[in-house]
Coordinates of C-alpha atoms in Angstrom, one line a residue:
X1 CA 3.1 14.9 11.3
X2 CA 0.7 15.0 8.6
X3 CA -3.2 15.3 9.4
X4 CA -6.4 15.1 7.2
X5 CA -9.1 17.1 7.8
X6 CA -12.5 17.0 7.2
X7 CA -15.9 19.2 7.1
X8 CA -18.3 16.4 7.0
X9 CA -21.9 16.3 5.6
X10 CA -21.2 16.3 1.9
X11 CA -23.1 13.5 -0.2
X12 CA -20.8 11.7 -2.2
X13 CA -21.8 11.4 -6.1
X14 CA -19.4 10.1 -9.3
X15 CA -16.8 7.8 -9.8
X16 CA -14.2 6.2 -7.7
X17 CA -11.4 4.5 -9.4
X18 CA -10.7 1.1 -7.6
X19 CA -6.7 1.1 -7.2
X20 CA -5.1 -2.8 -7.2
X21 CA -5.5 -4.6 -4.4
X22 CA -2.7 -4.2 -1.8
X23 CA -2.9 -7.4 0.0
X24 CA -2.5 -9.0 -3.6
X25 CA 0.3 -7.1 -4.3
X26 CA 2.7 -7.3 -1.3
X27 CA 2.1 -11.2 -1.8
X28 CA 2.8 -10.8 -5.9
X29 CA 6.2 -8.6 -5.6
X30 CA 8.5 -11.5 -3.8
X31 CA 7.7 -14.4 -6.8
X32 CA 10.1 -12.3 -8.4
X33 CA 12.7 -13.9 -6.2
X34 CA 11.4 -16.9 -7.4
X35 CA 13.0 -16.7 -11.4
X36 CA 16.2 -14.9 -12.8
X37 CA 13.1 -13.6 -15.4
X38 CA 11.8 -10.1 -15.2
X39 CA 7.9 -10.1 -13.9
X40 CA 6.1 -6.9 -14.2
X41 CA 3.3 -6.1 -12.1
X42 CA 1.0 -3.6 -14.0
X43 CA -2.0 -1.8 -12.1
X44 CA 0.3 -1.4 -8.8
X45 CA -1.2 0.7 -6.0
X46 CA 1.1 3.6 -4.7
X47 CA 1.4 2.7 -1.1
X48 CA 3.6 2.6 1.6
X49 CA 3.8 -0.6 2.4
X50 CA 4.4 -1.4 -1.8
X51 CA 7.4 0.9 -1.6
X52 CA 8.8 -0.8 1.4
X53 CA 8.4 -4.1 -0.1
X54 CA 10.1 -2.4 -3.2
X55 CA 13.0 -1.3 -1.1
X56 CA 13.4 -5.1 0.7
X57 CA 13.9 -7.0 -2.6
X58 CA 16.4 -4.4 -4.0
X59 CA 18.5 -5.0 -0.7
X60 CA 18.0 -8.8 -1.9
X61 CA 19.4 -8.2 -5.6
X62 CA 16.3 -7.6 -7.0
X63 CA 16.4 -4.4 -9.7
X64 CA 13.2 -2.7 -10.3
X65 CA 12.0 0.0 -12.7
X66 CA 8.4 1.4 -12.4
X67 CA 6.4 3.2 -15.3
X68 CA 3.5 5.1 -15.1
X69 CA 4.3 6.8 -11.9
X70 CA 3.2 10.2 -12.2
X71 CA 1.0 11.5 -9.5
X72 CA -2.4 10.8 -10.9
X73 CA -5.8 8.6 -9.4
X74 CA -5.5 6.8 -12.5
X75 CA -4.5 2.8 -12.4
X76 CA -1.6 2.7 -14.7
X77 CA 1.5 2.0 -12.8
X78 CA 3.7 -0.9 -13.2
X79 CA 6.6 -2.0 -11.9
X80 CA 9.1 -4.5 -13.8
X81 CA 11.4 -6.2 -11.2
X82 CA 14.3 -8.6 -12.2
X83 CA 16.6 -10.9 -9.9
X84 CA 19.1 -12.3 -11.9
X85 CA 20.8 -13.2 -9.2
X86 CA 20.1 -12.9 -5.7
X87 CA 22.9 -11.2 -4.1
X88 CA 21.5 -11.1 0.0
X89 CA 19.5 -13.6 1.9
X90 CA 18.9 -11.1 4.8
X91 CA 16.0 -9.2 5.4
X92 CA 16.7 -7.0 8.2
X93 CA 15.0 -5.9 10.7
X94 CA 14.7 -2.2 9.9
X95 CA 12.8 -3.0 6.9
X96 CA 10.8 -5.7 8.1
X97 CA 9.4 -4.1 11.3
X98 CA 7.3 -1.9 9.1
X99 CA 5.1 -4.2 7.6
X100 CA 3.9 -7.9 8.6
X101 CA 3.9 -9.2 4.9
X102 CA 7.8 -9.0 4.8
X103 CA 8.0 -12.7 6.3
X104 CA 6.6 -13.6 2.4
X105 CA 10.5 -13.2 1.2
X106 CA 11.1 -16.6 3.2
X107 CA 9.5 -18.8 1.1
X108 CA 10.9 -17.9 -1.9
X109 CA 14.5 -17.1 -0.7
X110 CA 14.6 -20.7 0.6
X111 CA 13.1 -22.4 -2.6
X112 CA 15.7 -20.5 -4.6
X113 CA 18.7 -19.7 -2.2
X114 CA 18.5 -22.4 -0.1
X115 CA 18.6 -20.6 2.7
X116 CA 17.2 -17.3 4.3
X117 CA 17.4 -15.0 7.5
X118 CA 14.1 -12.8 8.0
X119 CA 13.6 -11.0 11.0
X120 CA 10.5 -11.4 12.5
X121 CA 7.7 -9.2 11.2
X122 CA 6.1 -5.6 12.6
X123 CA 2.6 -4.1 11.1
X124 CA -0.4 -3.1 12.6
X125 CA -1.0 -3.7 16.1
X126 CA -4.4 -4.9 16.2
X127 CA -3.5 -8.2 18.0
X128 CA -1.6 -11.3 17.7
X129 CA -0.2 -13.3 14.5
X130 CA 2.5 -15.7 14.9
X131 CA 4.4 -16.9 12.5
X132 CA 4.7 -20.4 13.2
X133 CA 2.2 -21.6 10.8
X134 CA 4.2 -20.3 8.1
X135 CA 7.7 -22.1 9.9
X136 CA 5.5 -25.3 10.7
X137 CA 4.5 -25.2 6.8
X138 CA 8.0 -25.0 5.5
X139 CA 9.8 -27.4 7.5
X140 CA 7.2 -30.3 6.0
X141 CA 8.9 -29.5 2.9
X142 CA 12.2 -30.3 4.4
X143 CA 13.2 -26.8 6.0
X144 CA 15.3 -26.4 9.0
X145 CA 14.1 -23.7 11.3
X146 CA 15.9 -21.8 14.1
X147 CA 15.0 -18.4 15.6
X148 CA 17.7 -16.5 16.9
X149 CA 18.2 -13.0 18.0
X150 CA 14.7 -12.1 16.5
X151 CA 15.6 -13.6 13.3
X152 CA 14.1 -16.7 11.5
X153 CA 16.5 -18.7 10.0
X154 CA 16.1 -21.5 7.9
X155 CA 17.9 -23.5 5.5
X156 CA 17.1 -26.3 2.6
X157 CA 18.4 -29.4 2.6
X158 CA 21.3 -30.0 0.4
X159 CA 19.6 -30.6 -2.6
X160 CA 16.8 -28.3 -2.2
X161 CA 13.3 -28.4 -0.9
X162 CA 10.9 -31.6 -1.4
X163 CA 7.6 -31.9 -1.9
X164 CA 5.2 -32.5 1.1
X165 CA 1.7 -32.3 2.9
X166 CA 0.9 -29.5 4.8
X167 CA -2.0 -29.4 6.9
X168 CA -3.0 -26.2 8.2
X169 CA -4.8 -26.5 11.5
X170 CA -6.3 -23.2 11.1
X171 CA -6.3 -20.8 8.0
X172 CA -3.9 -18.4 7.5
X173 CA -3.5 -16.5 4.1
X174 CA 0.3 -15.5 5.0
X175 CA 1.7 -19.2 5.4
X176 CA -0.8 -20.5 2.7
X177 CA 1.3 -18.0 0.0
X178 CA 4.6 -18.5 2.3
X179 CA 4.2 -22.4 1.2
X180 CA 2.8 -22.0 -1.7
X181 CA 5.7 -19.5 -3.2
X182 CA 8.1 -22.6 -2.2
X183 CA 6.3 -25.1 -3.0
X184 CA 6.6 -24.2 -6.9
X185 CA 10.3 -24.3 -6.7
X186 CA 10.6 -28.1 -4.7
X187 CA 11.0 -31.4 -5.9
X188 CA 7.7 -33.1 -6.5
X189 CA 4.8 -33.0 -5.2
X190 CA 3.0 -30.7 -2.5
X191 CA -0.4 -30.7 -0.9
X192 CA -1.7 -27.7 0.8
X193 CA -4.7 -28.2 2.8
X194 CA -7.4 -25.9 4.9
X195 CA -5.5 -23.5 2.9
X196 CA -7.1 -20.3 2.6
X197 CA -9.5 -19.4 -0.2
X198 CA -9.1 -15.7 0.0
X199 CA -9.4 -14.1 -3.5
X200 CA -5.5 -13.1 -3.3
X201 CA -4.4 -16.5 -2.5
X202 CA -6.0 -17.1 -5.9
X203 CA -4.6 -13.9 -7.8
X204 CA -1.1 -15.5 -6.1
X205 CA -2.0 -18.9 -8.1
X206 CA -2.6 -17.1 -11.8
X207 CA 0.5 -14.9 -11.3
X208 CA 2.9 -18.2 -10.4
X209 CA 0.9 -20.1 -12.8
X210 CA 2.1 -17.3 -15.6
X211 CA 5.4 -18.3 -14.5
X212 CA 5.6 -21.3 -15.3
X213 CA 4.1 -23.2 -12.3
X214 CA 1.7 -25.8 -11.8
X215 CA -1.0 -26.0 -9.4
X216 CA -4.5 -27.3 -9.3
X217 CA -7.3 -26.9 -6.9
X218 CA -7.0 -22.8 -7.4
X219 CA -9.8 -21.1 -5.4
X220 CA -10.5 -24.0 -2.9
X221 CA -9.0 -25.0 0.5
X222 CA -6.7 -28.0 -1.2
X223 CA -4.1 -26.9 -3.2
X224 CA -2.0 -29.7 -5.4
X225 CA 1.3 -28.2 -6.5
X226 CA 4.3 -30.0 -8.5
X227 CA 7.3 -28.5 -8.5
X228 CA 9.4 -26.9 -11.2
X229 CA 13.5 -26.7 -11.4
X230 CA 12.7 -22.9 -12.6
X231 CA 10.0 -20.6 -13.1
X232 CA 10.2 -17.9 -15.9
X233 CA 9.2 -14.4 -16.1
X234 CA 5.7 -12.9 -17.1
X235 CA 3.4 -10.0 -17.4
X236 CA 0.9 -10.0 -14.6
X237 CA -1.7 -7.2 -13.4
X238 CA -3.2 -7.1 -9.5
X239 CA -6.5 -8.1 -8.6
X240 CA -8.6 -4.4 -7.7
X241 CA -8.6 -4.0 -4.0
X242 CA -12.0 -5.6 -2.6
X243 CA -11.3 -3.7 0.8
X244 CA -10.8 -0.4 -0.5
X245 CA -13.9 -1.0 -2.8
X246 CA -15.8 -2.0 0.4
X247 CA -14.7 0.9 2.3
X248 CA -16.2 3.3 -0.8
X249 CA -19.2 1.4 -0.6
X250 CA -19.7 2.3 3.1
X251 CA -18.8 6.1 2.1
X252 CA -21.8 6.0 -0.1
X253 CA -23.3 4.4 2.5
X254 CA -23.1 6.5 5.2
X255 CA -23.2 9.7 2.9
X256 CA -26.2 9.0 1.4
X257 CA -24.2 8.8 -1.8
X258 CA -24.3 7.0 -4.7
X259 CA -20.9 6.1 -6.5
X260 CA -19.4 4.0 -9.2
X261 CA -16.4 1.8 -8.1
X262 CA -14.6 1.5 -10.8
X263 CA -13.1 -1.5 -11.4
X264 CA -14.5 -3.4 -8.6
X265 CA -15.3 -7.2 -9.0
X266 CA -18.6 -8.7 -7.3
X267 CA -17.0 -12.1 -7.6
X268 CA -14.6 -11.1 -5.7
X269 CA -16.8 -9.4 -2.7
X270 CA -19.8 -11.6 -2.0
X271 CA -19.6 -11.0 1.4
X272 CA -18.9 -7.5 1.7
X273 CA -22.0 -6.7 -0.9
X274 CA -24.3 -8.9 1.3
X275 CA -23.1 -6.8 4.5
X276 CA -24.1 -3.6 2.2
X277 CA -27.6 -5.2 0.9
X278 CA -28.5 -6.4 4.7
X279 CA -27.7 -2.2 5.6
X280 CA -30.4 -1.1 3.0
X281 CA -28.0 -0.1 0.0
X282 CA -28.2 -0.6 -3.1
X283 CA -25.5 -2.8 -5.2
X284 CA -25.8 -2.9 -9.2
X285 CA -23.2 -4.4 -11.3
X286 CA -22.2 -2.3 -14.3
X287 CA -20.0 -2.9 -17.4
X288 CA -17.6 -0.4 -15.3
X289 CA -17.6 -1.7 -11.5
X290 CA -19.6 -1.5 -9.2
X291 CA -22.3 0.9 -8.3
X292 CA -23.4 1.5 -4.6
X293 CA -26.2 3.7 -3.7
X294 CA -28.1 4.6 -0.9
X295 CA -32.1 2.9 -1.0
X296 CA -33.6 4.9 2.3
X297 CA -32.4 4.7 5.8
X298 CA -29.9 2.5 7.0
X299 CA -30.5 -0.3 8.7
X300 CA -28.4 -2.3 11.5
X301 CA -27.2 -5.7 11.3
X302 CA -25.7 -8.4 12.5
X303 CA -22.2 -9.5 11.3
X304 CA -19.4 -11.8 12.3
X305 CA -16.0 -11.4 10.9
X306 CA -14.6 -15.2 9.7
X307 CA -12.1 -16.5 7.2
X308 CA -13.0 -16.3 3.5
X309 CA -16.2 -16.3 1.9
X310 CA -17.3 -14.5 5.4
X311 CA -17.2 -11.1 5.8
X312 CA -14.0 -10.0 6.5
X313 CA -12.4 -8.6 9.4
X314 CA -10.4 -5.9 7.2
X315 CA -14.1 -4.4 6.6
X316 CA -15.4 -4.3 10.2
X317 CA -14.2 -0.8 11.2
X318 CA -15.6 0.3 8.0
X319 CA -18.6 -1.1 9.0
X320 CA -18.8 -0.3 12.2
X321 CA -18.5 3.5 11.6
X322 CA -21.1 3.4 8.9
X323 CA -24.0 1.3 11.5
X324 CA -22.7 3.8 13.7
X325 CA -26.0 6.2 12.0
X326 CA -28.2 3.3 11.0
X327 CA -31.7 2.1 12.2
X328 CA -31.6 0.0 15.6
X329 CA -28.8 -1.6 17.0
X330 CA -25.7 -3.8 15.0
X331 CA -24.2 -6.6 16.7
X332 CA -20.7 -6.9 15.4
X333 CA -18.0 -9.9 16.2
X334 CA -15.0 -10.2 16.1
X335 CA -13.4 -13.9 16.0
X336 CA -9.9 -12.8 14.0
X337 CA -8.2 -10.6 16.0
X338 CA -8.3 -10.0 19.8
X339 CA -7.3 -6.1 19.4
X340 CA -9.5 -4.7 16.8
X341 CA -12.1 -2.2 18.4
X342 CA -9.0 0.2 18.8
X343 CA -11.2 2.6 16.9
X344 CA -14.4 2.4 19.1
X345 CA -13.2 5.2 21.6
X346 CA -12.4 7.7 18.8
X347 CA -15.9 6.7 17.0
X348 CA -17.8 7.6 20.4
X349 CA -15.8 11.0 21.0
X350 CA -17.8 11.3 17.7
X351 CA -21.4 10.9 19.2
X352 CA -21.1 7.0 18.3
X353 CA -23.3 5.1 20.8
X354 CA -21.2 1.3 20.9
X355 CA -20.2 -1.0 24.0
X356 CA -17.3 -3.6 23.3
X357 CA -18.4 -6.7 25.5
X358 CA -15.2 -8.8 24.7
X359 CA -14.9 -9.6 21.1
X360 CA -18.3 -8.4 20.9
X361 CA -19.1 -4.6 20.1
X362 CA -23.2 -3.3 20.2
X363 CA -23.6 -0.6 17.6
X364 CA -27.1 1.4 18.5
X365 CA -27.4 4.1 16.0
X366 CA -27.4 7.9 16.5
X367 CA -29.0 10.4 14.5
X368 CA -25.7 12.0 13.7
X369 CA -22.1 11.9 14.3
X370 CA -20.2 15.8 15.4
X371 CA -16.6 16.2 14.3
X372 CA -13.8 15.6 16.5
X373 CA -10.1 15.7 16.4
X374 CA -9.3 11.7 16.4
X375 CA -6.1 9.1 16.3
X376 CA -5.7 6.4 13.8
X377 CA -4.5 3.1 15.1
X378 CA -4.0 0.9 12.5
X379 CA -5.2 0.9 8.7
X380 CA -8.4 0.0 9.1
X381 CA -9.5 1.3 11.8
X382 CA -8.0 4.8 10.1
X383 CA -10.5 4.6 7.1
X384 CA -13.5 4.5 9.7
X385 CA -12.6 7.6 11.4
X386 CA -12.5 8.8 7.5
X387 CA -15.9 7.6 7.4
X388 CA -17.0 8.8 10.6
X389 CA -15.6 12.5 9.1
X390 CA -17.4 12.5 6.2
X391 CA -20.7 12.1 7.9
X392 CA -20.3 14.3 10.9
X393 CA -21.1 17.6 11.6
X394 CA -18.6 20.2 11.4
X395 CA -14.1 19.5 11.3
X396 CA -12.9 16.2 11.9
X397 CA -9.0 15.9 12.1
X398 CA -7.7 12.5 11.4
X399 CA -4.0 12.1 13.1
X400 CA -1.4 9.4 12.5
X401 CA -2.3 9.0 8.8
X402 CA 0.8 7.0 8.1
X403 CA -1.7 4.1 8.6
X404 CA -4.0 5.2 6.0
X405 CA -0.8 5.4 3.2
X406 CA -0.2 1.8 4.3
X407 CA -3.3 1.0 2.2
X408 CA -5.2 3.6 0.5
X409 CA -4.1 5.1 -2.5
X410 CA -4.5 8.6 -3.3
X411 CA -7.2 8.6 -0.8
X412 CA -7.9 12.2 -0.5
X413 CA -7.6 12.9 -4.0
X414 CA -10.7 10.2 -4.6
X415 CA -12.6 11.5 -2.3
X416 CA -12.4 15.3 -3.3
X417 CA -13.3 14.1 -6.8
X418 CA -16.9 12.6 -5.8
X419 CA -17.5 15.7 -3.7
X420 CA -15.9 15.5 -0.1
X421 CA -14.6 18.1 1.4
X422 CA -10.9 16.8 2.4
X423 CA -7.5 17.8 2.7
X424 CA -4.3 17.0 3.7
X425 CA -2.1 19.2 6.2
X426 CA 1.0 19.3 7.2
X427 CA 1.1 20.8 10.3
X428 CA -0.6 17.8 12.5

């Protein structure tokens, strides 16, 4: 089992390259189910869970070619996928248990095929999401639903799907782009509403919109779609990746460093570069990115993790390793997930000082963090430990990094290039 290592207390300087954003992207790959066009994605991360996506569609019928491989940090890989025809309406289960976004091929097998079989989704374990949001959502457009076996199965009626309203009674990205992706392919019209407003629900909208759909409202909670007979292909490039440019940001952070994200989008982050700001760093848009620097010591905060524009719970580990050395004591809380302070017993076996009261965690600072050997338990929460590494004193060993390759791109590579000292073995 692989293992990164780490001898922390390095100040990172230079420029990262922001990769695109993986959320974006495992919700862009299945609208090419949605047209017998080719759609290539350009500026594709290299990730895991992109390659098992990759893998799902060509078990669907779906042929795809990437360029611009090669093993570099660089963001020139695309990937040109074509379903002609779509030769299975199964996704099985030894695919899908890798990676939650899987259940994104039901929409769009359903608006097309008329029918699909998904089993239900794995990922991260950091708590409970169920699926019926997205099942709820597609049966207002005339879906039948039945689980079975651990399989969702629905079908369309016999002349397809039909426009409807969906109401969402809470936000969820996943069944606001499950909908959305068949909602392009119904008859008529469709309203989407409290849908969710999270940049990559709108990087979703351009992509589909490239295709040949129409949809108003992009970028707010109330979507208006009217449904096409087809969609056609189109060129389309992914959104950079707002989490893995706020989880540089904290590396500069809690380094002392100062480094260019290249790529990054402010628009795109408000939240995250308020978080930053409120912990005494500096944040300067350039014609390149973004530039993060530390401004003095850091200072603690107070942060609640919420649907879009709040701060996001994807950056609350990050966060949370980085208060770990700041000024005073951080309140973080967590209203998303039930299970995400997995990483709080690895970050004190650090020297971290926090308490988890419930959803609640109390971050008091420490002077400094000392290197341990630690276990990753999901993405995120892998990526803090990172952090935690590259501030403390001495070896850090970061085990079960599979979760980090689920997300972060080149990761070791970037960070060795803006002066960490990191590396990848083998033997763990």
């Amino acid at each position: 089992m692989d293992r990164i290592i780490i001898r922390g207390g390095r100040r990172l300087s230079g420029t990262v390259p922001i990769s695109g954003a993986k959320n974006a992207a495992l919700a862009l790959l299945p609208c090419a189910l949605l047209t017998d066009g080719m759609l290539t994605l350009s500026n594709l991360p290299r990730l895991a869970d992109v390659d098992s996506f990759g893998h799902l569609l060509n078990g669907l019928g779906v042929s795809t070619t990437i360029a611009g491989a090669r093993q570099t940090i660089s963001n020139d890989r695309a990937m040109t996928l074509h379903a002609g025809e779509i030769a299975s309406t199964l996704a099985p289960y030894d695919i899908v248990r890798k990676m939650r976004a899987s259940i994104l091929v039901l929409g769009p097998l359903l608006a097309r095929a008329g029918e699909a079989s998904v089993s239900m989704p794995g990922g991260c374990a950091i708590g409970n999401r169920p699926i019926d949001l997205h099942l709820k959502a597609l049966e207002a457009l005339g879906a039948r639903i039945d689980l079975a076996a651990g399989y969702v199965k629905a079908i369309a009626p016999s002349g397809g799907l039909t426009g409807g309203r969906v109401t969402f009674p809470i936000v969820s990205v996943g069944a606001t782009e499950n909908v959305l992706m068949a909602a392009v392919l119904a008859k008529g019209e469709s309203v989407i509403e409290n849908a969710a407003r999270e940049p990559e629900i709108a990087d979703l909208c351009r992509c589909l919109v490239a295709m040949g759909a129409e949809i108003e409202g992009i970028g707010t909670d109330r979507l208006l779609v009217q449904g096409k007979p087809a969609l056609h292909g189109a060129d389309y490039r992914v959104m950079p990746d707002r989490i893995e440019a706020g989880s540089y940001a904290c590396a500069a952070g809690i380094t002392g460093g100062d480094l260019l994200l290249e790529g990054a989008r402010a628009e795109d982050m408000g939240a995250i570069l308020s978080g930053l700001i409120g912990a005494g760093l500096e944040v300067i848009e350039e014609e390149e990115g973004l530039r993060v620097r530390t401004n003095g010591p850091l200072r603690a905060l107070s942060l609640s993790t919420a649907p879009y524009p709040a701060f996001p719970t994807d950056m609350q580990a990050q966060f949370m390793a980085m208060l770990a050395l700041a000024e005073g004591t951080s309140v973080l809380t967590e209203t998303i997930f039930e299970n995400r302070y997995m990483h709080v017993p690895e970050l004190t076996r650090m020297g971290a000082d926090i308490e988890v009261h419930g959803r609640t965690a109390m971050v008091r600072g420490v002077k400094g963090l000392v290197g341990a050997p630690v276990m990753a338990t999901d993405l995120r929460a892998s990526m803090s430990l990172v952090l935690a590494g590259l501030a403390a004193e001495g070896e850090t060993q970061v085990l079960r990094i599979y979760h980090l390759d689920r997300g972060y791109e080149r990761l070791e590579d970037k960070l060795s290039a803006v002066g960490a000292d990191i590396e990848r073995d083998g033997d763990g």
